[in-house]
Coordinates of C-alpha atoms in Angstrom, one line a residue:
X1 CA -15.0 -29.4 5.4
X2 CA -17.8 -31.0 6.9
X3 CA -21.3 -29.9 5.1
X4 CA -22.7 -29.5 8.8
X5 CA -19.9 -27.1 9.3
X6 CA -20.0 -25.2 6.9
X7 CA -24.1 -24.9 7.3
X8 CA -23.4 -23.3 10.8
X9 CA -20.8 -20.4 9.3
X10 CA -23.3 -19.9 6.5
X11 CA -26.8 -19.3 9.2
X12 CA -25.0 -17.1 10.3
X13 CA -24.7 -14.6 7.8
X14 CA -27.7 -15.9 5.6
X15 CA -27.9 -18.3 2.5
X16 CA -27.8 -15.1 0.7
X17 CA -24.4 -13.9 1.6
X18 CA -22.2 -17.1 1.6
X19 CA -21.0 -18.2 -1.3
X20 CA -20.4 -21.4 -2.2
X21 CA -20.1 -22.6 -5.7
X22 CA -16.7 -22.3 -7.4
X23 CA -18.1 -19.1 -10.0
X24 CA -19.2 -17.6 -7.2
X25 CA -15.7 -17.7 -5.4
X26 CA -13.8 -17.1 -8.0
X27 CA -12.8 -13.3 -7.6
X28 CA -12.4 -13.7 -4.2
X29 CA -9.4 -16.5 -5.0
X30 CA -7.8 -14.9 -7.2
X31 CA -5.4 -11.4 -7.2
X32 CA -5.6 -8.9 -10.1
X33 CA -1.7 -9.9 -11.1
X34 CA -2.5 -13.7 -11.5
X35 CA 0.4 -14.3 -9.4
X36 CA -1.5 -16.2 -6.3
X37 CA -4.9 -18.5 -6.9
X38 CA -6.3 -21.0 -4.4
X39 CA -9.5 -21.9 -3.5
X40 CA -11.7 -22.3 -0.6
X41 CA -14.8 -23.8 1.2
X42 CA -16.8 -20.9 1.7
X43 CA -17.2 -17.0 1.0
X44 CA -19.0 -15.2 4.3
X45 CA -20.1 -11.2 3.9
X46 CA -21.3 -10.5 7.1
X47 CA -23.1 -7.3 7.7
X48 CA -21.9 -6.6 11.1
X49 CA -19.7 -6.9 14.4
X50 CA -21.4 -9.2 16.3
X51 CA -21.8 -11.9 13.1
X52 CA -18.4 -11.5 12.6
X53 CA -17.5 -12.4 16.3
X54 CA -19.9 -15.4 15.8
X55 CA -18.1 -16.5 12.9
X56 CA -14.7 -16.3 15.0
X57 CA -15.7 -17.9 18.0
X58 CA -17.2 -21.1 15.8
X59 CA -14.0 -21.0 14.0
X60 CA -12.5 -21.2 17.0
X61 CA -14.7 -24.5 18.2
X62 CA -14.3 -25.9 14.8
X63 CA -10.6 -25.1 14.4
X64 CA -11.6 -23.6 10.7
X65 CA -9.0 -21.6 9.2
X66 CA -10.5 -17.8 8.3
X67 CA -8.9 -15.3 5.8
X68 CA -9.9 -11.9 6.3
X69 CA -10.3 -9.6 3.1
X70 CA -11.1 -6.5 2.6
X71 CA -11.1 -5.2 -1.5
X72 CA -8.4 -8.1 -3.0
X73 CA -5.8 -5.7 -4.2
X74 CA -3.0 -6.7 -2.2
X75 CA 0.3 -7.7 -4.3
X76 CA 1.7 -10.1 -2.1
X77 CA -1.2 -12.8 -1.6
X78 CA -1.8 -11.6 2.3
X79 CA -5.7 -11.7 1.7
X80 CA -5.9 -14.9 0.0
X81 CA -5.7 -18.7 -0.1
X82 CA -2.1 -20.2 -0.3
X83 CA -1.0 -21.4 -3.3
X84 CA -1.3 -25.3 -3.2
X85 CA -3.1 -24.7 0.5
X86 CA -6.0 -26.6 1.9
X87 CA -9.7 -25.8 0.8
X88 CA -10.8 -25.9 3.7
X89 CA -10.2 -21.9 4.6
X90 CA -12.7 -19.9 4.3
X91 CA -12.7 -16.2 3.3
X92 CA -14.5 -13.5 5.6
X93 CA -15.0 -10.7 3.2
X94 CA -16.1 -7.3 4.9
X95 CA -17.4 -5.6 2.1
X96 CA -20.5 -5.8 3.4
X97 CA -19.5 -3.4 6.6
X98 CA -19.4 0.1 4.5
X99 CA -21.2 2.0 6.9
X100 CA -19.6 6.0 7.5
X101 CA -20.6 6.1 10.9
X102 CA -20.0 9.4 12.6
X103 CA -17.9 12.7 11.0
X104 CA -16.5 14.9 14.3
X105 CA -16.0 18.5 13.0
X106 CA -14.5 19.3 16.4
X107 CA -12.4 16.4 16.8
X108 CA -11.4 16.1 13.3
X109 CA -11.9 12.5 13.3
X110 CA -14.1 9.9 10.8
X111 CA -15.7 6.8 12.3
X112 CA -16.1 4.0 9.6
X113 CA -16.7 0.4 9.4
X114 CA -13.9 -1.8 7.7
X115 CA -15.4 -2.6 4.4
X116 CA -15.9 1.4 3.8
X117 CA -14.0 2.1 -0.1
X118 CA -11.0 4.6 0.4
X119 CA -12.0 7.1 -2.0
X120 CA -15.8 7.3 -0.1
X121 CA -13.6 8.9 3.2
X122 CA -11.8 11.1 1.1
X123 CA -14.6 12.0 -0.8
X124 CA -17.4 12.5 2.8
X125 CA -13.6 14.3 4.1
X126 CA -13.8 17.1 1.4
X127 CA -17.5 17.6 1.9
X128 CA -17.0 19.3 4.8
X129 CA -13.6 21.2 3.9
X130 CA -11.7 18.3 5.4
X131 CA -8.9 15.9 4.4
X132 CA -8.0 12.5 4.5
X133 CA -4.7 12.4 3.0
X134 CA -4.2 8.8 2.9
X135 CA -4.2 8.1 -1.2
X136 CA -3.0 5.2 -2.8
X137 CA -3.5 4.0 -7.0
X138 CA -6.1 1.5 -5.5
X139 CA -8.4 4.1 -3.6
X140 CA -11.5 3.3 -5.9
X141 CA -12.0 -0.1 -5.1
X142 CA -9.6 -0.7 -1.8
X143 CA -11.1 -0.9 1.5
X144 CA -9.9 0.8 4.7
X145 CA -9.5 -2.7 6.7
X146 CA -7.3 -3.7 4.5
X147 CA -5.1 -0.6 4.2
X148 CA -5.0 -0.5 8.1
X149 CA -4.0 -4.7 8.3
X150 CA -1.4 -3.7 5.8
X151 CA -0.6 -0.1 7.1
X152 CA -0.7 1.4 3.7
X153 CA 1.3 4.2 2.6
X154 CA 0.7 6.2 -0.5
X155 CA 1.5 9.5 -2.3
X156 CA 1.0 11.1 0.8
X157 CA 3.6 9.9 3.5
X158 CA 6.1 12.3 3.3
X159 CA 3.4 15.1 5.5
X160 CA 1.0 12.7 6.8
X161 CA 2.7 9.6 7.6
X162 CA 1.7 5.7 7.1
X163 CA -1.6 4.4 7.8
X164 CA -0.5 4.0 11.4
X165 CA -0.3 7.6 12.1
X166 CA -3.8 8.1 10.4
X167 CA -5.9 5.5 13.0
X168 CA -6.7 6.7 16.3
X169 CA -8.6 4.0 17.6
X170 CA -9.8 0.3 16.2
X171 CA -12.7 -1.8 17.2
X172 CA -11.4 -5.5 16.5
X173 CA -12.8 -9.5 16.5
X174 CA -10.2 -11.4 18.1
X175 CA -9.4 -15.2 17.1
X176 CA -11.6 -16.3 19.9
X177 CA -14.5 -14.4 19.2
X178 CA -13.9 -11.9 21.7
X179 CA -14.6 -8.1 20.7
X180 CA -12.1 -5.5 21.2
X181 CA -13.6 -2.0 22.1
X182 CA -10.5 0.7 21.4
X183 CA -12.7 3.7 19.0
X184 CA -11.0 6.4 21.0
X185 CA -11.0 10.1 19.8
X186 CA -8.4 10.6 22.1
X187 CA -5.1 12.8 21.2
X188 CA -3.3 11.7 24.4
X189 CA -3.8 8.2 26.3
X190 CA -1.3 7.0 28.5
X191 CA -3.1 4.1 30.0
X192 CA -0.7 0.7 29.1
X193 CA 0.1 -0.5 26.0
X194 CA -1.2 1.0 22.8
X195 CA -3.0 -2.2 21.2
X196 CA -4.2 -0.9 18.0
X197 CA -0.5 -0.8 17.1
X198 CA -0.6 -4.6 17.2
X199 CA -3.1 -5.2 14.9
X200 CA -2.1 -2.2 12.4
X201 CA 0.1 -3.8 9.7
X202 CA -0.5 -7.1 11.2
X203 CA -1.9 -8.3 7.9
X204 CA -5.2 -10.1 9.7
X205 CA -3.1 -12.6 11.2
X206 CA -3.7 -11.4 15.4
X207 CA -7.2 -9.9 14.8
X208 CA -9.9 -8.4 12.0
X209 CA -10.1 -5.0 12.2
X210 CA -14.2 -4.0 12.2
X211 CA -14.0 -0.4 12.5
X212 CA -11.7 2.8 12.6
X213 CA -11.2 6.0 14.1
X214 CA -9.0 8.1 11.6
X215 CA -7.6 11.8 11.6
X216 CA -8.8 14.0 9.5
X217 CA -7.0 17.5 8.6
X218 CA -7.2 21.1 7.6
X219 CA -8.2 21.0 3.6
X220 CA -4.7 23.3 1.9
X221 CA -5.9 26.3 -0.1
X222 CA -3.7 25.8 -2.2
X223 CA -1.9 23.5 -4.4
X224 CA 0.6 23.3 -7.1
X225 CA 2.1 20.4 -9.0
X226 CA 5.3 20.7 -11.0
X227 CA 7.0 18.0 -13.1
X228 CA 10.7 17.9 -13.3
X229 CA 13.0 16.9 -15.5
X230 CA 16.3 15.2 -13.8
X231 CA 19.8 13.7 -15.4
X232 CA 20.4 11.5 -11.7
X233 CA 19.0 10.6 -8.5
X234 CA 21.8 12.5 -7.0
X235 CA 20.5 15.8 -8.4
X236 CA 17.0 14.3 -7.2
X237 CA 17.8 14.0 -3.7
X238 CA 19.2 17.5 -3.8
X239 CA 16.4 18.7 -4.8
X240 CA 14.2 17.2 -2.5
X241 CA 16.3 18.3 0.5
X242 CA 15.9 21.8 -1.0
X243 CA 12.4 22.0 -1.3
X244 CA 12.0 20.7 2.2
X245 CA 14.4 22.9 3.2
X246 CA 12.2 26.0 1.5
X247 CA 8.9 24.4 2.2
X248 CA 8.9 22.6 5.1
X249 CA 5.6 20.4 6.1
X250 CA 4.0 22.2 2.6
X251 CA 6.3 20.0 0.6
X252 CA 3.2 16.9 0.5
X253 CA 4.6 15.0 -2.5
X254 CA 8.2 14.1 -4.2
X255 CA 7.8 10.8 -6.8
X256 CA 10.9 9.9 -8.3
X257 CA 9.8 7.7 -12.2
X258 CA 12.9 6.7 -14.3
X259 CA 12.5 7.7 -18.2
X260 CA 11.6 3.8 -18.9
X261 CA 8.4 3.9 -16.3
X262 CA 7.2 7.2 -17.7
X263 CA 7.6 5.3 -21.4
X264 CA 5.6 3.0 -20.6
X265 CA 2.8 5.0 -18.6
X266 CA 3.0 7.2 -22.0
X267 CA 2.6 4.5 -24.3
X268 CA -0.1 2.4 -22.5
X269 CA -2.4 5.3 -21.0
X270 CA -5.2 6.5 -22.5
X271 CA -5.0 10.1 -23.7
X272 CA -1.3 10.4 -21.8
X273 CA 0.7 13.2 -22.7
X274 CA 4.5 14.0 -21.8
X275 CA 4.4 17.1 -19.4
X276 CA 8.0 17.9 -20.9
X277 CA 9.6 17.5 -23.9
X278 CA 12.9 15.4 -24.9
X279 CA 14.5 12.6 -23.7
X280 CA 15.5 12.6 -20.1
X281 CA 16.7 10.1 -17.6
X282 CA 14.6 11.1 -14.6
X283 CA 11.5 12.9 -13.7
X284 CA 9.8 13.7 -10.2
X285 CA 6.8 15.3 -9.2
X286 CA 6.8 17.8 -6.9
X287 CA 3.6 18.7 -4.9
X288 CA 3.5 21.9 -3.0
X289 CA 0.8 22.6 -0.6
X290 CA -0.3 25.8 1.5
X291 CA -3.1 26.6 4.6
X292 CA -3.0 30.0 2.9
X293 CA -3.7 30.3 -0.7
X294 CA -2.6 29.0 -4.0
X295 CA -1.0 31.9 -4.6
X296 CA 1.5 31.2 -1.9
X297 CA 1.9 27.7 -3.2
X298 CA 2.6 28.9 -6.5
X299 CA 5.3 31.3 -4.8
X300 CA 7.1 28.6 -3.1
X301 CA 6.8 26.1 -5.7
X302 CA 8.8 28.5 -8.0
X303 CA 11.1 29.6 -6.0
X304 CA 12.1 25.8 -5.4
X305 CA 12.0 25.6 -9.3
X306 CA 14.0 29.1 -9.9
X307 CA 16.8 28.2 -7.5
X308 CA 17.4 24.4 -8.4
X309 CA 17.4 25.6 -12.1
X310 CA 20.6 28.2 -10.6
X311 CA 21.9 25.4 -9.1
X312 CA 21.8 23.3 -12.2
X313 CA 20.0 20.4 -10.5
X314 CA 16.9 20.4 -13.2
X315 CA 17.0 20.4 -17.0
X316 CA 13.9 21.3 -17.3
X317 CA 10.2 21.4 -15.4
X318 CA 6.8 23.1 -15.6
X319 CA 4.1 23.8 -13.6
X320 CA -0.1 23.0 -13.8
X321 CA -1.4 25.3 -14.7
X322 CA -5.1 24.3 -13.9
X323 CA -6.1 21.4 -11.7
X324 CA -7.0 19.3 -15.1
X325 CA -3.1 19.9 -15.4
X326 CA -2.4 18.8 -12.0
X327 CA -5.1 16.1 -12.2
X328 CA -2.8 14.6 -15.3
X329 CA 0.4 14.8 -14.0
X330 CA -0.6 12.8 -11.1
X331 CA -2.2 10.5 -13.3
X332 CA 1.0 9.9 -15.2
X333 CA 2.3 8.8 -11.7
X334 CA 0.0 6.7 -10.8
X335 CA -0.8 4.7 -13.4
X336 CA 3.0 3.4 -13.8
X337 CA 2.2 -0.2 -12.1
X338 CA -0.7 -0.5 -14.3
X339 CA 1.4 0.5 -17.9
X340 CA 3.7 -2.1 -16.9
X341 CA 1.3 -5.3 -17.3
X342 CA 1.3 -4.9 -21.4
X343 CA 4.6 -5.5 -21.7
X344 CA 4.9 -8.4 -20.1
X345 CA 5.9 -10.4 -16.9
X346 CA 7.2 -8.4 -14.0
X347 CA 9.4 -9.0 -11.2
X348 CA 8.4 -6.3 -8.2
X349 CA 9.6 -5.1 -5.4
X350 CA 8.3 -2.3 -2.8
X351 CA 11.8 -1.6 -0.6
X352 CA 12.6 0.8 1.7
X353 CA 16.2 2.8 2.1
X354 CA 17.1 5.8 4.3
X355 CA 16.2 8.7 2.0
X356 CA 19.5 9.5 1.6
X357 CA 20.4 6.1 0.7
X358 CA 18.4 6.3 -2.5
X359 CA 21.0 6.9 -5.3
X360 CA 23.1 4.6 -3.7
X361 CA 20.5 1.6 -3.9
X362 CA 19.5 2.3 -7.5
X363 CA 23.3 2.1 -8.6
X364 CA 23.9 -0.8 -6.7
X365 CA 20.6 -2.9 -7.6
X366 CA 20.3 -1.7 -11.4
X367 CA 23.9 -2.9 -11.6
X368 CA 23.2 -6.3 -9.6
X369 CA 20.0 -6.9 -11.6
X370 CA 21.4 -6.7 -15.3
X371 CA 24.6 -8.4 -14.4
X372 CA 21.4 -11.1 -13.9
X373 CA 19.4 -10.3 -17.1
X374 CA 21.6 -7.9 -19.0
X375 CA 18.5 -6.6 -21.5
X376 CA 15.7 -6.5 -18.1
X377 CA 13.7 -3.6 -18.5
X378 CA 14.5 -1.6 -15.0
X379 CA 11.1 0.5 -14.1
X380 CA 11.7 2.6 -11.2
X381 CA 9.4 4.6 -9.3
X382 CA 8.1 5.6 -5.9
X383 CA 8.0 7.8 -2.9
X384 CA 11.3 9.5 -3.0
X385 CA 10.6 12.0 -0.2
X386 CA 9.7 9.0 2.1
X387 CA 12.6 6.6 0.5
X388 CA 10.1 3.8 -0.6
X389 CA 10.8 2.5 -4.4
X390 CA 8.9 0.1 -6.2
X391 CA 11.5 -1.4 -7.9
X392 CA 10.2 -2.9 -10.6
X393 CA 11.9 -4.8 -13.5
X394 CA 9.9 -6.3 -16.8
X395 CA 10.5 -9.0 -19.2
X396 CA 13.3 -8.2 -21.4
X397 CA 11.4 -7.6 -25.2
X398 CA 11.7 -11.5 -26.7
X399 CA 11.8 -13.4 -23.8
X400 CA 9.1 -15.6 -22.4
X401 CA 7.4 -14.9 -18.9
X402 CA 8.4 -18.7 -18.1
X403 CA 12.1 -17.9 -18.9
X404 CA 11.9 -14.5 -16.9
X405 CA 10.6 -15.8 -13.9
X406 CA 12.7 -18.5 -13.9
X407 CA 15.6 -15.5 -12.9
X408 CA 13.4 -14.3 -9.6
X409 CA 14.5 -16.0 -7.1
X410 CA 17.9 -15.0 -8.1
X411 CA 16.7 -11.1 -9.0
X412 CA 15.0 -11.2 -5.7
X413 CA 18.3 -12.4 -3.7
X414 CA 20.4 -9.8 -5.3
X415 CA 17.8 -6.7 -4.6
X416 CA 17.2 -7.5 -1.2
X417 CA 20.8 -7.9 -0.2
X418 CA 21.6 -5.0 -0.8
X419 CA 18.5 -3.7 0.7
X420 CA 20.0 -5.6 3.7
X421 CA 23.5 -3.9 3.4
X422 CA 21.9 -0.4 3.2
X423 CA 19.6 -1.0 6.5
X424 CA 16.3 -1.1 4.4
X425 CA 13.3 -2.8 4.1
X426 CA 12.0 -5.4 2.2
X427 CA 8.3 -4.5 2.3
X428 CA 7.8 -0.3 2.5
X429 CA 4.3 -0.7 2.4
X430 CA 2.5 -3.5 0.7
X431 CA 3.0 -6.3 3.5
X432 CA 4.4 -9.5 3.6
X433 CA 2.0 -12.0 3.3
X434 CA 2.4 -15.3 1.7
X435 CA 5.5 -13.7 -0.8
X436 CA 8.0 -12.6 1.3
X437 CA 7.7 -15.4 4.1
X438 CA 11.0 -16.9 3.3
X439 CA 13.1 -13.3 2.8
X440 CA 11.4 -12.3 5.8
X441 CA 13.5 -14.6 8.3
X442 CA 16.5 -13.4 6.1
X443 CA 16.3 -9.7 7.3
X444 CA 14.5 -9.8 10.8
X445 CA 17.1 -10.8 13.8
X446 CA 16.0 -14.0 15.4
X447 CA 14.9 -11.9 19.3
X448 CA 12.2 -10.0 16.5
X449 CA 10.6 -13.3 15.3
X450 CA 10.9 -14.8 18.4
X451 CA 8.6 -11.8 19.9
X452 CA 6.3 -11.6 16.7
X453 CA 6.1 -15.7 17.0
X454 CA 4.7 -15.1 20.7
X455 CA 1.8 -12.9 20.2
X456 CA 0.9 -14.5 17.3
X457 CA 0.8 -17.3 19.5
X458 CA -0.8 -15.6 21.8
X459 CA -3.4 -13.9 20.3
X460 CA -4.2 -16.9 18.0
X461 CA -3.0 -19.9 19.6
X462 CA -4.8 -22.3 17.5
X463 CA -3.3 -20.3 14.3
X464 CA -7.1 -20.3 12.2
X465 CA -6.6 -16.4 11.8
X466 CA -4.8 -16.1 8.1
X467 CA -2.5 -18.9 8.7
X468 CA 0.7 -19.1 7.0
X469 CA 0.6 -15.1 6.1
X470 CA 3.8 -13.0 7.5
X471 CA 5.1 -15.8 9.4
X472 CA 5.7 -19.8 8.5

C-alpha cells in the first residue's frame, strides 16, 4: 500500500494507535491455535464512532480492504488476514471502544460499545442484581462485537438463547462510511425489516458493529450444579428431556463430555479433581436454576437426580455442595478445549443436530472417523440441551501433527456428511469465516447463497469489508 495511504488511515486515529512495524502486529495476525497467520499493512484502534466511519468511508475511496476484530479468539480465522492473502488489509481493532455506556434498571437493558470485554457486562450485570447470561470459555478476554458478528452461543443457550436473542438494538459503520442508528430499547417494533438481524452473525463482512443494546434478566436465587455419571448418550438425552420435563425454563445448563475429554481436562488442569469416582463413559452437567431460592433449586435438582437414578438412566452423580463446588465443576467443563492442546494436533468441529438427533450423530461420526484413523482420540463435548457438539478429535499418541492433518480434509468430509444427512449444521456457533468457505457451498442450497451473495453485494459492493470471510 501506498505510504500516503496508509498516512491518511493512520491521522486518523493518531501515530499513537496505528501500528505499523511487524512486532507490533504480530498478535493481531495471528489466532491462539496457530492454525491461520497472515499479515497486514496497518493496525488502527480507533477510540470512537465517528473515526471509525472515517476510516470506512476512505476505505471506500481508496478501495483498501478492512478486517474488523474484536478480542482474536475466533477458531475459524473470521477476524484475521487470509492465509497466503494480500498485505495490503488492514485490521480495525475496536478494543479501544470499551465504554459501558448506560445500565436501564427499568428496561433491563445494557448499552456498551463494541470493544467492551464479556466478563466486564456480566460482572457491571451482577452489580445491580442483574444477569447477562451470555457465557462462553473466552469471556475474559473476548469482546462483545465480536460475539455479536459471530452470534455466539455458550453454556447458556438452552434458557437464554444465542447472541441474537440477547441484542436489542446495534449502532453500525457501514462499508461506505455511512452510520447506522438502530440502539432501540424497544420490546416490540414492527416498523419494516429488522436490520440488526443482518449484521448479527454476519461475521463483519456487511457492517462493524460499534455498539449494543443487550437484555439483561432477573438474577436466580438459586442455583445447583450436579455432575452425572452416564453409560450412553441415549440415557443422556433421556435425561435431559426429564429434567426439562421437571424443570422447565429452570433447567439453564445440560453439557454432555465423553470420559476421554474429562481425561484430559483432569490430566492437564491445574488442581482438577474428578467430581465422581470410577471409570465411566459419559458425564453431563446439569445446571438447575430458580427465581425463588436455592432451596427450591436443590428440590428440583434432586428430584431430577432421585427419579433418573429409579429409572436407571445414571450410574452415579453428586451435587455442589458450595459454590467453590459448583465453581469447579464448571471449570472441568470449560476448560476441555484448552486440555486438548498438550496432547497434540486437533481436528475440530462445532456442529449442530436436532437435539434428538444427538446419539445418532455420535454413533454415526465416531464410527466414520476411526474407520479414517482407527487409534484418533474422539473428544466430545458440548451443549447437549441446545444439540451443539464440539466434535473434537486429537492426534492419535505416536503420530505426527503433519501425518494427522494430512487425514482432515478427509475427517472433515465424513463428519459433515453426516451432519448433512441429519439436517445439522456445520457451524453451531463459532462462524464460518475463512475455514469453512468451501463446506459452506456444500450444505447451503444455491436460492441461500444466491440471497447472502446479494446483500453482501449490496451492502459492500466494492467487497473491502472482511473480504473472502463466509463467502468466496
Amino acid at each position: 500500500m501506498k505510504t500516503g495511504v496508509l498516512d491518511q488511515f493512520v491521522e486518523i486515529v493518531g501515530e499513537r494507535h496505528a501500528l505499523r512495524t511487524a512486532t507490533d502486529i504480530a498478535s493481531y495476525v495471528e489466532d491462539a491455535r496457530g492454525r491461520f497467520g497472515g499479515s497486514c499493512s496497518l493496525v488502527l484502534r480507533p477510540s470512537c464512532v465517528e473515526e471509525v466511519s472515517r476510516i470506512m468511508a476512505l476505505a471506500t475511496k481508496t478501495k483498501t480492504p478492512i478486517i474488523p476484530q474484536g478480542g482474536n479468539t475466533g477458531l475459524v480465522g473470521g477476524g484475521l488476514p487470509l492465509r497466503g492473502g494480500s498485505s495490503d488489509e488492514v485490521i480495525l481493532s475496536l478494543g479501544r471502544m470499551n465504554r459501558i455506556i448506560q445500565v436501564d434498571e427499568d428496561t433491563n437493558t445494557i448499552t456498551v460499545e463494541a470493544g467492551v470485554i464479556l466478563e466486564n457486562i456480566q460482572n457491571t450485570a451482577d452489580d445491580i442484581d442483574r444477569l447477562f447470561p451470555l457465557s462462553l470459555g473466552a469471556q475474559g478476554t473476548c469482546q462483545i462485537g465480536g460475539n455479536i458478528s459471530t452470534n455466539a452461543g455458550g453454556t447458556g443457550v438452552l434458557a437464554y438463547g444465542n447472541t441474537r436473542d440477547l441484542v436489542m438494538g446495534l449502532e453500525v459503520v457501514l462499508p461506505s462510511g455511512e452510520i447506522l442508528n438502530g440502539l432501540s430499547k424497544l420490546r416490540k417494533d414492527n416498523t419494516g425489516y429488522d436490520l440488526k438481524n443482518l449484521f448479527v452473525g454476519s461475521e463483519g463482512t456487511l457492517g462493524i458493529v460499534t455498539k449494543a443494546v443487550l437484555k439483561l434478566f432477573p438474577k436466580p436465587r438459586g442455583r445447583e450444579v450436579g455432575f452425572v455419571a452416564l453409560n450412553s448418550p441415549e440415557k443422556a438425552l433421556q435425561l435431559l428431556n426429564q429434567a426439562k420435563a421437571k424443570a422447565g425454563n429452570g433447567l439453564t445448563a445440560f453439557e454432555l463430555m465423553a470420559d476421554m475429554a474429562m481425561q484430559f481436562t483432569l490430566k492437564h488442569t491445574e488442581g482438577a479433581r474428578a467430581p465422581i469416582q470410577g471409570d465411566h463413559s459419559w458425564y453431563a452437567l446439569v445446571e438447575i436454576s430458580s427465581g425463588k431460592s436455592s432451596e427450591d433449586a436443590q428440590s428440583t435438582l434432586e428430584s431430577i437426580l432421585e427419579e433418573a437414578f429409579e429409572a436407571d438412566l445414571i450410574a452415579d452423580a453428586t451435587i455442589a455442595a458450595t459454590l467453590e463446588q459448583q465453581n469447579a465443576f464448571w471449570k472441568l467443563r470449560e476448560d476441555m478445549s484448552g486440555a486438548q492442546k498438550p496432547e497434540g494436533a486437533s481436528i475440530k468441529h462445532d456442529i449442530a443436530v436436532p437435539v434428538g438427533e444427538v446419539p445418532n450423530f455420535i454413533a454415526l461420526a465416531d464410527k466414520a472417523v476411526l474407520k479414517i484413523v482407527p487409534k484418533a482420540r474422539i473428544v466430545n463435548f458440548g451443549h447437549m440441551g441446545d444439540g451443539n457438539l464440539h466434535y473434537n478429535i486429537s492426534q492419535p499418541v505416536g503420530w505426527s501433527a503433519e501425518d494427522f492433518f494430512a487425514q482432515e480434509a478427509q475427517i472433515h468430509q465424513a463428519v459433515y456428511k453426516i451432519v448433512k444427512k441429519l439436517n445439522g449444521s456445520i457451524s453451531a456457533e463459532h462462524g464460518i469465516g475463512q475455514l469453512k468457505r468451501e463446506e459452506l457451498l456444500t450444505v447451503k442450497d444455491p436460492v441461500t447463497m444466491e440471497l447472502m451473495r446479494s446483500i453482501k453485494q449490496t451492502l459492500d459492493p466494492l467487497g473491502i469489508l472482511n473480504p473472502s470471510k463466509v463467502l468466496k
